[in-house]
Coordinates of C-alpha atoms in Angstrom, one line a residue:
Chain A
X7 CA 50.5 -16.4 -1.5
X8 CA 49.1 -16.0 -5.4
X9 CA 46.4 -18.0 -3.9
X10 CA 45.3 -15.9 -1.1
X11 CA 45.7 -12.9 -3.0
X12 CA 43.5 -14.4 -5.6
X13 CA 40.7 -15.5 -2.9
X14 CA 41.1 -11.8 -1.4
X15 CA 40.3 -10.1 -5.0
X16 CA 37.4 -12.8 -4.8
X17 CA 36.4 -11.4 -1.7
X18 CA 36.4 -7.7 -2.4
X19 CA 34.8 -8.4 -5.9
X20 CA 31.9 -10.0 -4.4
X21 CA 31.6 -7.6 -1.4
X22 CA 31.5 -4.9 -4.7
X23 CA 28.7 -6.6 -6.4
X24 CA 26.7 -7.3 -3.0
X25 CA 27.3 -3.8 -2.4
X26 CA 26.1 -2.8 -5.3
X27 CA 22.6 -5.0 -5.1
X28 CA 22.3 -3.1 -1.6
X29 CA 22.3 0.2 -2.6
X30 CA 19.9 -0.9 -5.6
X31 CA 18.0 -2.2 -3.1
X32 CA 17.6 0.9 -0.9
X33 CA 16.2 3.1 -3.6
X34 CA 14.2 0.8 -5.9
X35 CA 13.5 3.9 -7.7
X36 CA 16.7 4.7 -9.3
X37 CA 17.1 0.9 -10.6
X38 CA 14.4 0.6 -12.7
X39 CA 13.6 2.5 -15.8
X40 CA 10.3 3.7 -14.8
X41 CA 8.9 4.6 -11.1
X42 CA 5.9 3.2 -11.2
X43 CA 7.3 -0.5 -12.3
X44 CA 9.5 0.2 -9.2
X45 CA 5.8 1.2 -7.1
X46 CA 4.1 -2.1 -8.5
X47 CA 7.3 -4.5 -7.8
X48 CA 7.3 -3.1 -4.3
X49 CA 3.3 -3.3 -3.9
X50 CA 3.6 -6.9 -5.2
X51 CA 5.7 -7.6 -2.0
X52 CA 2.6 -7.5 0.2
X53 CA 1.6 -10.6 -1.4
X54 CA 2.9 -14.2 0.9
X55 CA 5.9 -15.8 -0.9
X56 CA 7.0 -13.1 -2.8
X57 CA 10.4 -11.6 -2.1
X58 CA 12.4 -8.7 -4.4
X59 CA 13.2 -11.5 -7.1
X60 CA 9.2 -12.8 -7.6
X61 CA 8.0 -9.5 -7.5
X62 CA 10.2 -8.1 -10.1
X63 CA 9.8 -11.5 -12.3
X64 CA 5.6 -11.0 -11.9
X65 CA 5.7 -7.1 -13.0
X66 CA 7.7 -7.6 -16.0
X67 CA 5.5 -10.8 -16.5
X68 CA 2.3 -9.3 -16.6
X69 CA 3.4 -6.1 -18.4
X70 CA 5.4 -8.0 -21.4
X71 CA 2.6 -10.7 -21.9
X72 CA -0.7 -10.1 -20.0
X73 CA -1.8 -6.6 -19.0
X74 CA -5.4 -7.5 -19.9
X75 CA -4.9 -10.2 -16.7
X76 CA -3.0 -7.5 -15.1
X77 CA -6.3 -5.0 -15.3
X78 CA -8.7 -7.8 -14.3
X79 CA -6.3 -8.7 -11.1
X80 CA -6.5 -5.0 -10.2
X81 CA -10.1 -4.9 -10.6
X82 CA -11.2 -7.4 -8.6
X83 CA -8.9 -7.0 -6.1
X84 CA -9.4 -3.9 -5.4
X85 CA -13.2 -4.8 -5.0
X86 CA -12.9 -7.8 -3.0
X87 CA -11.0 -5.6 -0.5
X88 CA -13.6 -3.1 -0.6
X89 CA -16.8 -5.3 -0.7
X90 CA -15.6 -8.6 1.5
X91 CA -16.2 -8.4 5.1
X92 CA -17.5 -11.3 7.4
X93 CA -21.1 -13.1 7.7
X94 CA -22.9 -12.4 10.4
X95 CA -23.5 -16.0 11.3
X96 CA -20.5 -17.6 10.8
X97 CA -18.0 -15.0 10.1
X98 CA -16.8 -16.3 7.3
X99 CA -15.6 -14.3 4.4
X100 CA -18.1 -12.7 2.6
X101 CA -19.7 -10.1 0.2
X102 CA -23.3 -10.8 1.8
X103 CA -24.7 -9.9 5.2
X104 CA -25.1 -14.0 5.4
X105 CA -22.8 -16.2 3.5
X106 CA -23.8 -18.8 1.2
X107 CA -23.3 -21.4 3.4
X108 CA -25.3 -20.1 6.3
X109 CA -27.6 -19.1 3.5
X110 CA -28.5 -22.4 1.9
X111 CA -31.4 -24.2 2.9
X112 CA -29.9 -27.6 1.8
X113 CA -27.2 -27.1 4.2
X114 CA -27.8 -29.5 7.6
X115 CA -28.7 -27.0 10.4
X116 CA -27.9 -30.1 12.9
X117 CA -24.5 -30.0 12.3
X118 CA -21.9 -27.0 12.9
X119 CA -18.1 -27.8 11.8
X120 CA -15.7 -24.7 13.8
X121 CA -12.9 -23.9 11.7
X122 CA -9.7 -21.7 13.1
X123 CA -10.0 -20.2 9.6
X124 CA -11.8 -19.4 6.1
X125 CA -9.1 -21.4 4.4
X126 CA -9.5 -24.3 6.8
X127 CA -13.0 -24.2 6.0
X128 CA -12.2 -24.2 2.1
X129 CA -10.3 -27.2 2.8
X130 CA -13.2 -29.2 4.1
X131 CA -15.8 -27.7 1.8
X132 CA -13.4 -29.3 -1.2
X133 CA -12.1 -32.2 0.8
X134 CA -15.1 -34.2 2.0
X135 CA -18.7 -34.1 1.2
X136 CA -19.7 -32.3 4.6
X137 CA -22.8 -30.5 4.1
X138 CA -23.7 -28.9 7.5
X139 CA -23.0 -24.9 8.9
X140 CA -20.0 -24.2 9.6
X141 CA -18.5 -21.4 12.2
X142 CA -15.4 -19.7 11.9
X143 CA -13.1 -18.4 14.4
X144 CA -10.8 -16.1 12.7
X145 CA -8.0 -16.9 14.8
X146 CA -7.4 -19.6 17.8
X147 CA -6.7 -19.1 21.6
X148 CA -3.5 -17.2 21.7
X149 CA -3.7 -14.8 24.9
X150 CA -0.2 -13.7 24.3
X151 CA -1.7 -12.5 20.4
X152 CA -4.6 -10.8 22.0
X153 CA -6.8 -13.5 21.1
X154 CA -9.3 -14.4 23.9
X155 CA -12.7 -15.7 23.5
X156 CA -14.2 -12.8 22.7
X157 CA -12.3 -12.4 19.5
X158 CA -13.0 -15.4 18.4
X159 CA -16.7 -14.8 18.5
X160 CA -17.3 -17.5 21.0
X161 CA -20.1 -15.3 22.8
X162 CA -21.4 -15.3 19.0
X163 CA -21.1 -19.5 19.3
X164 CA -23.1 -20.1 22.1
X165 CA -26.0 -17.8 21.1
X166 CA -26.2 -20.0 18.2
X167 CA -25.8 -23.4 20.4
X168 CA -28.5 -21.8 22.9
X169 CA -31.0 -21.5 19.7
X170 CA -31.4 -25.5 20.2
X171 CA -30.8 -25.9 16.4
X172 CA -26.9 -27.7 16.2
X173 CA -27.1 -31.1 17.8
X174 CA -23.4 -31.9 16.9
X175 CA -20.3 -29.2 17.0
X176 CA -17.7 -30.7 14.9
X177 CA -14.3 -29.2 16.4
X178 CA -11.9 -28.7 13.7
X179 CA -9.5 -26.7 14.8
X180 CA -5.5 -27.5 14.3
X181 CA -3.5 -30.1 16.2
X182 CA -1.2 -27.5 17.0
X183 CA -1.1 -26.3 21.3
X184 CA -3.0 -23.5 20.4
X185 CA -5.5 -25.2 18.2
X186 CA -5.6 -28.0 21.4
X187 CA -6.2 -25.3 24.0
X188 CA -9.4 -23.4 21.6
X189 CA -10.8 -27.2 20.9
X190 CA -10.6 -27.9 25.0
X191 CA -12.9 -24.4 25.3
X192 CA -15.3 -25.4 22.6
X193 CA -16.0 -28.8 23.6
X194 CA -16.8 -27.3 27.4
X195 CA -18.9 -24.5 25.3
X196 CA -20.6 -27.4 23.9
X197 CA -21.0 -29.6 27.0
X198 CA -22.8 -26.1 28.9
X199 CA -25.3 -25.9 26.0
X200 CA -25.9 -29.7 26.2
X201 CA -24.9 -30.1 22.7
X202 CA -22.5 -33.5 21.5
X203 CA -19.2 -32.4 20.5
X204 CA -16.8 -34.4 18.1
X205 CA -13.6 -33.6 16.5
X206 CA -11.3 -34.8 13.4
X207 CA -9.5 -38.0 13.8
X208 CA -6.2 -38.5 14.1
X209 CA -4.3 -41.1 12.7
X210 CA -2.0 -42.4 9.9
X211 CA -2.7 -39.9 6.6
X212 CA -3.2 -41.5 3.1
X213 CA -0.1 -42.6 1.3
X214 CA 2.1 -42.0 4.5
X215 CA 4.2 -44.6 4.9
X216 CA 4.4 -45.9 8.6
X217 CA 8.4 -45.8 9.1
X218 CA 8.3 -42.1 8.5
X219 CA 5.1 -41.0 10.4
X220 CA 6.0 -39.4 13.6
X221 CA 5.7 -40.8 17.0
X222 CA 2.5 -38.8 18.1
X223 CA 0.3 -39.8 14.9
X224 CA 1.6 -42.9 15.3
X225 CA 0.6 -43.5 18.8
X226 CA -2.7 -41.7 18.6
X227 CA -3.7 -44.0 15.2
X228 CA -2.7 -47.3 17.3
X229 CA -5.0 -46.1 19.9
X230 CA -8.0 -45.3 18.1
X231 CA -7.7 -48.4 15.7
X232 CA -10.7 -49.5 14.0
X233 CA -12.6 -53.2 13.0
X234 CA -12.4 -54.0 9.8
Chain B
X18 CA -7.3 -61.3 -1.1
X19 CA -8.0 -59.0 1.3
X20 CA -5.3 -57.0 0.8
X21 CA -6.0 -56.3 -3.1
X22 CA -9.3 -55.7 -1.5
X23 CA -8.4 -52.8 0.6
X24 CA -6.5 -51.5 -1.9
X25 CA -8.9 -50.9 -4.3
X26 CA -10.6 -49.2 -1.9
X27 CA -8.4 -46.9 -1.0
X28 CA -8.3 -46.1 -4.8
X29 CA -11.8 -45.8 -5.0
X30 CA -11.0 -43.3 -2.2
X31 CA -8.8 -41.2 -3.5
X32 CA -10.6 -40.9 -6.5
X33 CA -13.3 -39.8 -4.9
X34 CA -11.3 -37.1 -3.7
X35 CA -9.5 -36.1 -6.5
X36 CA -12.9 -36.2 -8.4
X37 CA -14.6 -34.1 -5.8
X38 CA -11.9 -31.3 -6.2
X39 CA -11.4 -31.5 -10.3
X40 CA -15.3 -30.5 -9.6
X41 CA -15.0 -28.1 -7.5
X42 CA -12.2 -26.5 -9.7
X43 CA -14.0 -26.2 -12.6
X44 CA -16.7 -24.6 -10.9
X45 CA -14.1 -22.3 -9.0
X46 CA -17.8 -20.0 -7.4
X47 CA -19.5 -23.1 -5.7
X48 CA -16.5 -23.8 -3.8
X49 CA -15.9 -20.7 -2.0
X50 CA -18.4 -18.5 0.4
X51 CA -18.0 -15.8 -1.4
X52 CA -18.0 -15.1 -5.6
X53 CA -16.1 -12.2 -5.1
X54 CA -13.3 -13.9 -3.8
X55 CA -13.5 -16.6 -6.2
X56 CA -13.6 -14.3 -9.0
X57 CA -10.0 -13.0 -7.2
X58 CA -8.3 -16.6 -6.8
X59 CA -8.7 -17.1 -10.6
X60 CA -7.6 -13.5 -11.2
X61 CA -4.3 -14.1 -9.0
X62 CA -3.5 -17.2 -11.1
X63 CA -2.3 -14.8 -14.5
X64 CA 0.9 -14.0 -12.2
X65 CA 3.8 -16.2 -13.1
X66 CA 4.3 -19.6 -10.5
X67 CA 1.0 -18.9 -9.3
X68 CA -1.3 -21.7 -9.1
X69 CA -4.9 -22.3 -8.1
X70 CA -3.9 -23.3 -4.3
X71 CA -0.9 -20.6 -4.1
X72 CA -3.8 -18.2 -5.6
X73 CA -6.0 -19.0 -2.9
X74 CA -3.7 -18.8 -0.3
X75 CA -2.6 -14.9 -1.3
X76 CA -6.2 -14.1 -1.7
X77 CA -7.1 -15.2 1.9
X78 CA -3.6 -13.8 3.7
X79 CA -4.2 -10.3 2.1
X80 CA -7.9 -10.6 3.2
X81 CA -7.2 -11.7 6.6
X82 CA -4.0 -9.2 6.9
X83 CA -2.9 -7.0 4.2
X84 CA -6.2 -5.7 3.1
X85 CA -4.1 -1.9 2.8
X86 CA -0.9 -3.5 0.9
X87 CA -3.9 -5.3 -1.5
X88 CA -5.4 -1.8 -1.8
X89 CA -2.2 0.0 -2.9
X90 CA -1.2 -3.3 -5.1
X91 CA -4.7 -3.0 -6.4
X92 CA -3.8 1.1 -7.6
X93 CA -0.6 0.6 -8.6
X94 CA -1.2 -2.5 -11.1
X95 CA -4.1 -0.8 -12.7
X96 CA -1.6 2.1 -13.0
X97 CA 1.4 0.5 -14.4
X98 CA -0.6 -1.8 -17.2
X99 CA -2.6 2.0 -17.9
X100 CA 0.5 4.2 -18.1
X101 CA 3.9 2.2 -18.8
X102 CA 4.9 2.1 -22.3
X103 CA 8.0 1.5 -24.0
X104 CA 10.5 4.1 -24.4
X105 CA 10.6 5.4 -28.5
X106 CA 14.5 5.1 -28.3
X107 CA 15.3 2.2 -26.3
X108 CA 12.2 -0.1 -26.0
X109 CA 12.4 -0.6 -22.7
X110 CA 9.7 -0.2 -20.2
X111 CA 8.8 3.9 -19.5
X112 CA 6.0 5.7 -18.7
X113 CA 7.4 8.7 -20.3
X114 CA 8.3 9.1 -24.1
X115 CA 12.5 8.3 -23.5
X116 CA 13.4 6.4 -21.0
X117 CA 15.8 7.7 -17.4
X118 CA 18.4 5.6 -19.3
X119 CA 18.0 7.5 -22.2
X120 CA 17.2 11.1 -21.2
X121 CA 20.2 10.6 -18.4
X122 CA 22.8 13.0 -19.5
X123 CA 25.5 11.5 -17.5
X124 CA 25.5 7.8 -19.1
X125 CA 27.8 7.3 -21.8
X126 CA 26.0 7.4 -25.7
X127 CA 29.1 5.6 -27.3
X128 CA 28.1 2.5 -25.6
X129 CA 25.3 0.5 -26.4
X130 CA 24.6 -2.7 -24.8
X131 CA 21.9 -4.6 -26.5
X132 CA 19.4 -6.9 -24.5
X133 CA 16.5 -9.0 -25.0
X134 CA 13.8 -7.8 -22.1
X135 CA 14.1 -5.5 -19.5
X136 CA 14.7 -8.0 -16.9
X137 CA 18.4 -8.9 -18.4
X138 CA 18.5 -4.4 -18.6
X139 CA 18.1 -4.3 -15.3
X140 CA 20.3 -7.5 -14.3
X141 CA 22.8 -5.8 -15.9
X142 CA 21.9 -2.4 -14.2
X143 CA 22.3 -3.9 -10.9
X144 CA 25.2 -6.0 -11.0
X145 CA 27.7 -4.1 -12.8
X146 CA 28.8 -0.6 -13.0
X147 CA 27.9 -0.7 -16.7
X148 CA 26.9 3.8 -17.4
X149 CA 26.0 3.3 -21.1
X150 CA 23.2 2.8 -22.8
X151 CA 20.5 0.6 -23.7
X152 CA 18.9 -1.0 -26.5
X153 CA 15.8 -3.3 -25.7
X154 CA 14.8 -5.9 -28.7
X155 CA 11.9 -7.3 -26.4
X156 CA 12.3 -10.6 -27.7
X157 CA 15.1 -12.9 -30.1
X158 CA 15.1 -13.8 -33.4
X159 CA 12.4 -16.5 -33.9
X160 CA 10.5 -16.7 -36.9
X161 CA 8.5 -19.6 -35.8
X162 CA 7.1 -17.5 -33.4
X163 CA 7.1 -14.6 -35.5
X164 CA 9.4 -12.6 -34.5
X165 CA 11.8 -11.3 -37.0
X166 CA 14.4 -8.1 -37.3
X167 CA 11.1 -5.8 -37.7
X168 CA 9.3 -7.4 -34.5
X169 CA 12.8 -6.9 -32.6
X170 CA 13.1 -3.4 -33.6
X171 CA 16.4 -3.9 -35.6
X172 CA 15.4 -1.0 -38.0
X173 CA 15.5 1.3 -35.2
X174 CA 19.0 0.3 -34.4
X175 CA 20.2 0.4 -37.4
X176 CA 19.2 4.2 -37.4
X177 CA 20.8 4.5 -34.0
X178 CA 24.0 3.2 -34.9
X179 CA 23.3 5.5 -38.1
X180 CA 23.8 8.2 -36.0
X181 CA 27.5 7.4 -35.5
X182 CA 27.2 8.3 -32.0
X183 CA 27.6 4.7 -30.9
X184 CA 31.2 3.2 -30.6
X185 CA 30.9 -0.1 -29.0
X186 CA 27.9 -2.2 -29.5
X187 CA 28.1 -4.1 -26.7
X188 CA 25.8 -8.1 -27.1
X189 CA 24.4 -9.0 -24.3
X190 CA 21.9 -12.1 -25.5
X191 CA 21.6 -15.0 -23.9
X192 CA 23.5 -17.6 -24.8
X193 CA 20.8 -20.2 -26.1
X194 CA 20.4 -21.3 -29.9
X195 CA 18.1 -18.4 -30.5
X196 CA 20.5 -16.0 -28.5
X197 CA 23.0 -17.0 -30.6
X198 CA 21.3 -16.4 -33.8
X199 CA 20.4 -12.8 -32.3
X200 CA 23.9 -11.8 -31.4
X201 CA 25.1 -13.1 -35.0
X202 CA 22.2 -11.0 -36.9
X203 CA 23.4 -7.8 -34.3
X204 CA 27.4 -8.2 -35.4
X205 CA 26.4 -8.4 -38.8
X206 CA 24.3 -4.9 -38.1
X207 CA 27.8 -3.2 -35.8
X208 CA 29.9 -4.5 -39.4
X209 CA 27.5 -2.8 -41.7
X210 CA 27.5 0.1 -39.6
X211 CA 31.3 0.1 -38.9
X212 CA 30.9 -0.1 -34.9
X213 CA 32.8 -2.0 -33.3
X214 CA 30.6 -5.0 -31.6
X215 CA 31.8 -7.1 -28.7
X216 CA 29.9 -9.8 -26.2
X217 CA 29.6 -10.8 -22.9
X218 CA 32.3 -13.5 -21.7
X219 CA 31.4 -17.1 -21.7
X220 CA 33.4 -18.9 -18.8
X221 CA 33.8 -20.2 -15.2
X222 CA 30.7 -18.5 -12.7
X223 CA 32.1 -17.1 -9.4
X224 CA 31.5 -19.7 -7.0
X225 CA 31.2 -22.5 -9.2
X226 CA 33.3 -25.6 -9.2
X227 CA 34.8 -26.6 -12.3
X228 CA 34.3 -30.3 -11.6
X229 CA 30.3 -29.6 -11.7
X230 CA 30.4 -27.3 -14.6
X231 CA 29.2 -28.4 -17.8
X232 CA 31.8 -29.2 -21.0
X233 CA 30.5 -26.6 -22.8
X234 CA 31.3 -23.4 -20.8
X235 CA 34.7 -25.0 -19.4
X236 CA 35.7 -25.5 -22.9
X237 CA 35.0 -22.1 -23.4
X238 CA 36.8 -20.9 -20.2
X239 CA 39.6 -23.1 -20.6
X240 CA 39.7 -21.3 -24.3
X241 CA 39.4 -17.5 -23.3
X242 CA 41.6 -17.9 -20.5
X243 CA 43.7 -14.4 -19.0
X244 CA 47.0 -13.6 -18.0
X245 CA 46.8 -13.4 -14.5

């Protein structure tokens, strides 16, 4: 009986300090000794990742040991925001009216890679040694999102194939259904405008050890086996 | 044989790659379409636990979808480095001259709880019902890092508990080595002053189970133990 009365306190002293941390919570003003450290840990939220704790950990960060990376953060972030919008070729993020890429006349015009997004294209750029166009969706076939075709610029994509310049379209979209389903749409896209379409290969990834690769890769990297 | 051969082939492989990006990161505006955004990645990385691909991947979601919350975090940081200070009687983090902790007419000015930022303030603000006062040192004693009694404001204090306002000088360092030195250096200051000076309890966490908790605290527990 000590016990459960023991467990009970337990109990209500937690629910106290939950309680507490709730209320806190609610009104982020009153718990912090200044408003607008309560305005910049909230803002800080907006930011993937970063829940109450991170938020408050960066603010106090930055203002105890580096406002003058505080300041240069703002800056810039508040100009990207205003001066980044999408090139007109590839749309792509970018400050330009053409992005560098669709800008550079070293860059293959033969070959277009088409990327679901900016980051996926990022990922190639520093990943291989690919130095064709590329052509970004912004998005993947999602009907239930909103996302038809026409979002993802495909009318844009074939005015480009129809110029007679791309002689591959390098499909690069995720191995996820909806990545599956937008690939399916470019490769007939690419077969109307009588341009060869390819896509990534699947198969065992570098370092992966075979016992703990999933049946699908598995199966696929049998499949498409290769001579050494 | 023709296993070693792959294998160093592989390596040459994955050097390759891991030379390809040491590249691209040290030349952080080739690798992106735009400079603007590159110049933002880097910015992003003076936040604590952010790195150069958790940089890049909060630059691209608030680009893609957050472009307002990027806006006001943009305003609000440039704000809060401008106009948040420390408060003249406390130290802590205020955009006005005292503090909300200090200035609050309700919050009890015989108690003084010292702490070393205004993190462990406001850890202590939100867990317990603690309605006294603060005292901020920003910082512990460590004089090979330069920070002595002056750096941690101990002169101020001393005028404080001067005052004879302050009953209790409540300790509320952490307990590592330099904590420790901190919380001796403040009971030495309460003594001199003739307040009385106590500290936070050392013992079992709520939750924790004594079989996984280390010798140090249980000792310390076991030592300061309460009639029940």
């Amino acid at each position: 009986m000590g016990d459960s009365l023991n467990k009970s306190d337990i109990a209500s002293l937690s629910d106290e300090i939950f309680e507490s941390r709730i209320t806190n919570h609610e009104s982020p003003n009153s718990m912090s000794s200044s408003p607008l450290l309560a305005d910049l840990i909230d803002a800080l939220r907006c930011l993937p990742g970063v829940g109450a704790k991170t938020a408050q950990r960066m603010a106090f960060h930055v203002l105890e040991r580096d406002r003058d990376g505080a300041r240069k953060l703002a800056e810039r972030l508040a100009l990207a925001v205003e001066r980044i919008g999408n090139c007109s070729r590839c749309r792509t993020f970018s400050e330009e009216e053409v992005c560098v890429y669709c800008a550079s006349p070293s860059r293959d015009r033969g070959l277009l890679c088409v990327v679901e997004t900016p980051v996926d294209q990022l990922a190639i750029e520093q990943a291989t040694g690919y130095r064709g166009q590329y052509f970004v969706l912004l998005g993947r076939l999602s009907p239930l999102d909103g996302l038809g075709p026409k979002q993802l610029g495909l009318d844009l994509l074939a005015t480009r194939l129809a110029e007679g310049e791309v002689q591959e379209l390098i499909v690069a979209t995720n191995p996820t259904v909806e990545g599956e389903a937008t690939a399916h749409m470019l490769s007939q896209l690419a077969r109307a405008a009588g341009v060869r379409a390819s896509r990534l290969a699947h198969g065992v990834p570098l370092g992966g050890e075979l016992e703990f690769i999933d049946r699908g890769t598995l199966a696929h990297a049998f499949g498409g086996r290769q001579e050494l």
